[in-house]
Amino acid sequence: MLAAFGLWLGTRLGILACLSIGLLIGTLVPHMIIGRMGKRRIAAFISLFPDAIDLIVRALRSGLPISEAIIGAGHEIGEPVGSELRLVESGMRMGRDLESLLWDIAKRIDAPEFRFFVIALSVQRETGGNLGETLANLGDILRRRKQMQAKARAMASETRATTMILGGLPIVVVLVLTLTSPAYLVPLYNDVRGLVLDAIAVGMLTTGILIMNKMAHFEI
């Protein structure tokens, strides 16, 4: 069915246009899927990480060292935080120090919340003081930050909806015209000037979508 649709679309739009569309889809779709999967993993990590900090704080207050507290939290907390923290245990068995292992996780996760944790831990180990209290305060800050981010996403939902509508409308119009009046679009695919206009239109549409997407996604 897909092959038949591709053949029909090729006769309607022309080989060059179909190749361009196929190249665009083949390039963007895998990147978008992998990027979305990575963002979901980071979001799940950020959502669960304050609970992991609570487990670490309780272990510290019971007298365990910080390395054992982190390893214990890794065995108790869910995914994806648990699997990342359990890497500390295997790394320390190989002779690596705790701080370098945590920075490796920070580079892999790329979440500011975890970087805050590593920095707070490093500073506290150098200067001394009540590490449990410091991490407890950090956990509270991360929870409040999460609440503010949820409010910001709710406020930006209208902008995201507008982006989807305005970005998808030109594509819908082109598909409708292709199905109903294919001859109307022939100059856009079979003439050099039409191809130039196509490129300009795609560039302007992409720029507009990126700008509106940036407006709808901002860091707190």
Coordinates of C-alpha atoms in Angstrom, one line a residue:
M1 CA 0.0 0.0 0.0
L2 CA 2.8 2.4 0.9
A3 CA 4.6 1.6 -2.4
A4 CA 1.4 2.2 -4.4
F5 CA 0.9 5.5 -2.6
G6 CA 4.5 6.5 -3.3
L7 CA 4.1 5.7 -7.0
W8 CA 0.9 7.7 -7.2
L9 CA 2.5 10.6 -5.3
G10 CA 5.4 10.5 -7.7
T11 CA 3.2 10.8 -10.7
R12 CA 1.4 13.7 -9.1
L13 CA 4.4 15.7 -7.8
G14 CA 7.3 14.5 -9.8
I15 CA 10.4 12.5 -9.0
L16 CA 12.5 15.5 -7.7
A17 CA 9.8 16.6 -5.3
C18 CA 9.3 13.1 -4.0
L19 CA 13.0 12.5 -3.5
S20 CA 13.2 15.8 -1.6
I21 CA 10.2 14.8 0.6
G22 CA 11.7 11.4 1.3
L23 CA 15.1 12.8 2.1
L24 CA 13.5 15.3 4.5
I25 CA 11.4 12.6 6.3
G26 CA 14.3 10.1 6.4
T27 CA 16.6 12.7 8.0
L28 CA 14.2 14.4 10.5
V29 CA 12.0 11.5 11.7
P30 CA 14.7 9.3 13.3
H31 CA 16.3 12.4 14.8
M32 CA 13.0 13.5 16.3
I33 CA 12.2 10.0 17.6
I34 CA 15.5 9.6 19.3
G35 CA 15.4 13.1 20.7
R36 CA 11.9 12.6 22.1
M37 CA 13.0 9.3 23.7
G38 CA 16.0 11.0 25.3
K39 CA 13.8 13.9 26.6
R40 CA 11.3 11.5 28.1
R41 CA 14.1 9.7 30.0
I42 CA 15.5 13.0 31.3
A43 CA 12.1 14.1 32.3
A44 CA 11.5 10.9 34.2
F45 CA 14.9 11.2 35.9
I46 CA 14.1 14.8 37.0
S47 CA 10.7 13.8 38.3
L48 CA 12.0 11.0 40.4
F49 CA 15.3 12.5 41.5
P50 CA 14.0 14.5 44.6
D51 CA 12.7 11.2 46.0
A52 CA 16.2 9.7 45.5
I53 CA 17.7 12.7 47.4
D54 CA 15.3 12.0 50.3
L55 CA 16.5 8.4 50.4
I56 CA 20.1 9.7 50.5
V57 CA 19.4 12.2 53.2
R58 CA 17.7 9.5 55.4
A59 CA 20.7 7.2 54.9
L60 CA 23.2 10.0 55.9
R61 CA 21.2 10.8 59.0
S62 CA 21.3 7.2 60.0
G63 CA 25.1 7.3 59.9
L64 CA 26.0 5.9 56.5
P65 CA 28.8 7.5 54.3
I66 CA 27.7 9.4 51.2
S67 CA 28.9 6.6 48.8
E68 CA 26.9 4.0 50.6
A69 CA 23.9 6.3 50.8
I70 CA 23.9 6.9 47.0
I71 CA 24.3 3.1 46.3
G72 CA 21.5 2.3 48.6
A73 CA 19.2 4.8 47.0
G74 CA 20.1 3.3 43.6
H75 CA 18.8 -0.1 44.7
E76 CA 15.6 1.4 46.2
I77 CA 14.5 4.0 43.7
G78 CA 12.8 3.3 40.4
E79 CA 14.1 3.8 36.9
P80 CA 15.8 5.6 35.3
V81 CA 17.4 7.1 38.5
G82 CA 18.1 3.7 40.0
S83 CA 20.1 2.3 37.1
E84 CA 22.2 5.5 36.9
L85 CA 23.0 5.5 40.7
R86 CA 23.9 1.8 40.6
L87 CA 26.7 2.6 38.2
V88 CA 28.4 4.3 41.2
E89 CA 28.7 1.0 42.9
S90 CA 30.3 -0.8 39.9
G91 CA 32.6 2.2 39.3
M92 CA 33.8 2.3 42.8
R93 CA 34.6 -1.4 42.7
M94 CA 36.9 -0.6 39.8
G95 CA 38.7 2.0 41.9
R96 CA 37.2 5.2 40.7
D97 CA 36.3 8.1 43.0
L98 CA 32.8 9.1 43.8
E99 CA 32.9 12.6 42.3
S100 CA 34.2 11.6 38.9
L101 CA 31.5 8.9 38.7
L102 CA 28.8 11.4 39.5
W103 CA 30.1 13.8 36.9
D104 CA 30.0 11.0 34.3
I105 CA 26.3 10.6 35.2
A106 CA 25.7 14.4 34.9
K107 CA 27.2 14.4 31.4
R108 CA 25.1 11.5 30.3
I109 CA 21.8 12.8 31.8
D110 CA 22.4 16.5 31.1
A111 CA 19.9 17.6 33.7
P112 CA 20.7 20.8 35.7
E113 CA 19.0 19.2 38.7
F114 CA 21.6 16.5 38.9
R115 CA 24.5 19.0 38.3
F116 CA 23.2 21.0 41.3
F117 CA 23.4 17.8 43.3
V118 CA 27.0 17.0 42.3
I119 CA 28.2 20.6 42.8
A120 CA 26.5 20.8 46.3
L121 CA 28.1 17.5 47.2
S122 CA 31.6 18.5 46.0
V123 CA 31.5 21.9 47.8
Q124 CA 30.2 20.4 51.0
R125 CA 32.9 17.7 51.0
E126 CA 35.6 20.3 50.7
T127 CA 34.2 22.8 53.2
G128 CA 32.6 20.5 55.6
G129 CA 29.3 20.9 57.4
N130 CA 26.0 19.1 57.6
L131 CA 25.7 17.3 54.2
G132 CA 22.3 15.8 55.1
E133 CA 20.8 19.2 55.7
T134 CA 22.3 20.6 52.5
L135 CA 20.9 17.8 50.4
A136 CA 17.5 18.1 52.1
N137 CA 17.3 21.8 51.2
L138 CA 18.3 20.9 47.6
G139 CA 15.5 18.4 47.4
D140 CA 13.0 21.1 48.5
I141 CA 14.4 23.5 45.9
L142 CA 14.1 20.9 43.2
R143 CA 10.5 20.2 44.1
R144 CA 9.6 23.9 44.0
R145 CA 11.4 24.3 40.7
K146 CA 9.4 21.4 39.3
Q147 CA 6.1 23.0 40.4
M148 CA 7.1 26.3 38.7
Q149 CA 8.0 24.4 35.5
A150 CA 4.5 22.8 35.5
K151 CA 2.9 26.2 35.8
A152 CA 5.0 27.6 32.9
R153 CA 4.1 24.6 30.7
A154 CA 0.4 25.2 31.3
M155 CA 0.8 28.9 30.4
A156 CA 2.7 28.0 27.2
S157 CA 0.2 25.4 26.0
E158 CA -1.7 28.0 23.9
T159 CA 1.5 29.0 22.1
R160 CA 2.3 25.3 21.4
A161 CA -1.2 24.8 20.0
T162 CA -0.9 27.8 17.7
T163 CA 2.5 26.5 16.5
M164 CA 1.0 23.1 15.6
I165 CA -2.0 24.7 13.8
L166 CA 0.0 27.3 11.8
G167 CA 2.8 24.8 11.0
G168 CA 0.5 22.1 9.8
L169 CA -1.9 24.3 7.9
P170 CA 0.3 24.8 4.8
I171 CA 1.0 21.1 4.6
V172 CA -2.7 20.3 4.7
V173 CA -3.4 22.9 2.0
V174 CA -0.8 21.4 -0.3
L175 CA -2.1 17.9 0.2
V176 CA -5.7 19.0 -0.4
L177 CA -4.7 20.8 -3.6
T178 CA -2.7 17.8 -4.7
L179 CA -5.7 15.6 -4.4
T180 CA -8.3 17.9 -5.8
S181 CA -6.5 20.1 -8.3
P182 CA -3.0 18.7 -9.1
A183 CA -2.5 20.8 -12.2
Y184 CA -2.7 23.9 -10.0
L185 CA 0.6 23.0 -8.3
V186 CA 2.5 21.7 -11.4
P187 CA 4.5 25.0 -11.8
L188 CA 5.8 24.7 -8.3
Y189 CA 7.4 21.4 -9.1
N190 CA 8.3 21.4 -12.8
D191 CA 9.7 25.0 -13.0
V192 CA 13.0 26.3 -11.6
R193 CA 11.2 29.4 -10.3
G194 CA 8.6 27.3 -8.6
L195 CA 11.3 25.2 -6.9
V196 CA 12.9 28.4 -5.7
L197 CA 9.6 29.6 -4.3
D198 CA 9.2 26.1 -2.6
A199 CA 12.6 26.4 -0.9
I200 CA 11.8 30.0 0.3
A201 CA 8.4 28.9 1.6
V202 CA 9.9 25.9 3.4
G203 CA 12.6 28.0 4.9
M204 CA 10.2 30.7 6.1
L205 CA 7.8 28.1 7.5
T206 CA 10.6 26.3 9.3
T207 CA 12.0 29.6 10.8
G208 CA 8.5 30.5 12.0
I209 CA 8.0 27.2 13.7
L210 CA 11.4 27.3 15.4
I211 CA 10.8 30.8 16.7
M212 CA 7.3 29.9 18.1
N213 CA 8.6 26.7 19.5
K214 CA 11.4 28.6 21.3
M215 CA 8.8 31.0 22.7
A216 CA 6.8 28.0 24.0
H217 CA 9.8 26.3 25.7
F218 CA 11.8 28.3 28.1
E219 CA 13.9 27.3 31.1
I220 CA 13.2 28.1 34.7

